[in-house]
Coordinates of C-alpha atoms in Angstrom, one line a residue:
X41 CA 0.0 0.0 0.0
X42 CA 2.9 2.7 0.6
X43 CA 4.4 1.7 -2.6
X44 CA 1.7 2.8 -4.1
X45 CA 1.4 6.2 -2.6
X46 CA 5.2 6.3 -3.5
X47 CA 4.4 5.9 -7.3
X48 CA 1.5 8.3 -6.6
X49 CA 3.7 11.0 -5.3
X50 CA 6.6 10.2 -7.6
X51 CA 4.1 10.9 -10.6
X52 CA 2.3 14.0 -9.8
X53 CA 6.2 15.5 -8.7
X54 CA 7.2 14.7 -12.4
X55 CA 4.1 16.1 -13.9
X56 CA 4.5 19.3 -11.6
X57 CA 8.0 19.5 -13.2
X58 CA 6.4 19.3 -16.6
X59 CA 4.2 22.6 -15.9
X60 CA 7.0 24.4 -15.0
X61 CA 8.7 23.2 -18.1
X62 CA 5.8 24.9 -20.3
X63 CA 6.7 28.4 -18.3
X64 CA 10.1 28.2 -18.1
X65 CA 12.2 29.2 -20.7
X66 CA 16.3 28.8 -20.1
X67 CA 18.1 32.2 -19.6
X68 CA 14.7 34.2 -20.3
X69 CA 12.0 35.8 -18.6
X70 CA 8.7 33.6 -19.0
X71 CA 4.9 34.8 -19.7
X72 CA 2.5 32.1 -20.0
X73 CA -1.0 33.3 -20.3
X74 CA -4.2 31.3 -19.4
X75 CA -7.4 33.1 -20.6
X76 CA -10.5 31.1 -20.3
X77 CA -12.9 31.3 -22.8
X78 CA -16.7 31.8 -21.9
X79 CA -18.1 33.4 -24.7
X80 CA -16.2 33.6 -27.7
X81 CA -17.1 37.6 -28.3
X82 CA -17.2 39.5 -25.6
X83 CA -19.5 42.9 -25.5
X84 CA -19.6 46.1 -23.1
X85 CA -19.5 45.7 -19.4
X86 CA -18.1 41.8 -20.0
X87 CA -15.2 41.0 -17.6
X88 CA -12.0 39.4 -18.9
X89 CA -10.1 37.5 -16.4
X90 CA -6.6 36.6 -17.0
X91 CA -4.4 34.7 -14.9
X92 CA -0.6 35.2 -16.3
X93 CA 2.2 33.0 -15.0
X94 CA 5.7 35.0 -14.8
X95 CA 9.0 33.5 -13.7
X96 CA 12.8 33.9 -15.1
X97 CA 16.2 31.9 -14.1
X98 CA 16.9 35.9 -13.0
X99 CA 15.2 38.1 -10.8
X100 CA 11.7 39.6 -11.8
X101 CA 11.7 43.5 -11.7
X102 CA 8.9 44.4 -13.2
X103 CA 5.5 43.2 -14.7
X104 CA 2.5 45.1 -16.9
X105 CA -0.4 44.4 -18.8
X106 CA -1.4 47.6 -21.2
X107 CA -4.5 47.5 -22.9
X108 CA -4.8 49.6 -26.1
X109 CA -8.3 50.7 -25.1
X110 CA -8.5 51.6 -21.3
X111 CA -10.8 49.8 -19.3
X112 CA -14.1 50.5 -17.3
X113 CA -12.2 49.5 -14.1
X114 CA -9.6 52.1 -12.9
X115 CA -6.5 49.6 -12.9
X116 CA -6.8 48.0 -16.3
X117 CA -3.6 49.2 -16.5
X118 CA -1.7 47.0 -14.2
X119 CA 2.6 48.1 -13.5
X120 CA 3.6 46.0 -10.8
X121 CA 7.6 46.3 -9.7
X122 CA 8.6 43.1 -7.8
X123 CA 11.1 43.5 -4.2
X124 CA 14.4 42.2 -6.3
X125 CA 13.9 38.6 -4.7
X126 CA 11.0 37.1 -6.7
X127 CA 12.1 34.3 -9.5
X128 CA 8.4 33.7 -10.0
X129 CA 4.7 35.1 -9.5
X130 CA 1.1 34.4 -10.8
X131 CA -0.9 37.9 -11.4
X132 CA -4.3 37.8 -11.3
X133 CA -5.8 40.3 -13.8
X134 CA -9.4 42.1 -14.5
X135 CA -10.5 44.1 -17.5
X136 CA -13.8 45.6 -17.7
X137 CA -15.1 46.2 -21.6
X138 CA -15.7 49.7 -21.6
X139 CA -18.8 50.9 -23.2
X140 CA -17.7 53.4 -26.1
X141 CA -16.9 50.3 -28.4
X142 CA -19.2 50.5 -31.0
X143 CA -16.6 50.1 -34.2
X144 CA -13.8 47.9 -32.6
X145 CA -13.2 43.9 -33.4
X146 CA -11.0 43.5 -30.9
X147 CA -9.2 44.3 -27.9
X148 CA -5.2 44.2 -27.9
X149 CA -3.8 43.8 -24.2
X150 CA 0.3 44.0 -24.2
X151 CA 2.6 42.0 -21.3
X152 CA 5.4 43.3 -21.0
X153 CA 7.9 41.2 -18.3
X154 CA 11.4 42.2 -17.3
X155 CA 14.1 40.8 -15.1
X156 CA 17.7 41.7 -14.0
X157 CA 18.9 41.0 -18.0
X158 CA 16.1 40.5 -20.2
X159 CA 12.8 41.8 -21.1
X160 CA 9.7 40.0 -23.0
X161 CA 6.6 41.2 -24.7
X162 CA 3.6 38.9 -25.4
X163 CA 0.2 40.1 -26.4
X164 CA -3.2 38.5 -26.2
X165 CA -6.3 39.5 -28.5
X166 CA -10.0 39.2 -27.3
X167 CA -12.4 39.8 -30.0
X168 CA -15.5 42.5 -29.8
X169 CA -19.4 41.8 -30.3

């Protein structure tokens, strides 16, 4: 019976490692960026939650997400610096579809990570109703 909670362990350890793996990029700051999909337009007032993984073999010093079209909420522009002792962090992050929409398809939201040697921009679209 404890051999099997042995192979248990042993397993969910490796595929733990494997998560990290999909983050973690050698000598590079890493964005990984999980956006769950609800609805696959989103309209005025919608919320779009985004849960952004960051980590870097170096230290983080500093994380933002820039929308090109501000949100309803008053930080949808997020600029976060980080103490100089973080390697990794997971950023919770809420964007309110503002209301004066009416001709745009989409939604461009820019992240922009940097550590102690490199920086890294990824960028998500969400398309407009």
């Amino acid at each position: 019976m404890k051999f099997n909670w042995l192979i248990l362990i042993f397993f969910l350890i490796i595929i733990s490692a494997f998560n990290i793996s999909y983050t973690f990029e050698m000598n590079n700051p890493s964005v990984k960026i999980i956006y769950e999909k609800f609805e696959t337009n989103k309209r005025s007032g919608d919320i779009i939650v985004f849960s952004v993984k960051l980590c870097s073999s170096n230290y983080l010093q500093t994380f933002s997400i820039l929308p090109d079209i501000p949100g309803l909420n008053e930080d949808s522009e997020l600029k976060y610096i980080f103490n100089g002792k973080s390697k990794q962090a997971t950023v919770n992050y809420f964007y309110i579809v503002p209301k004066n929409i009416d001709n745009i398809k989409k939604i461009s939201f820019e992240f922009v990570l940097q550590d102690s040697n490199n920086k890294i921009i990824k960028e998500k679209n969400i398309s407009i109703k």
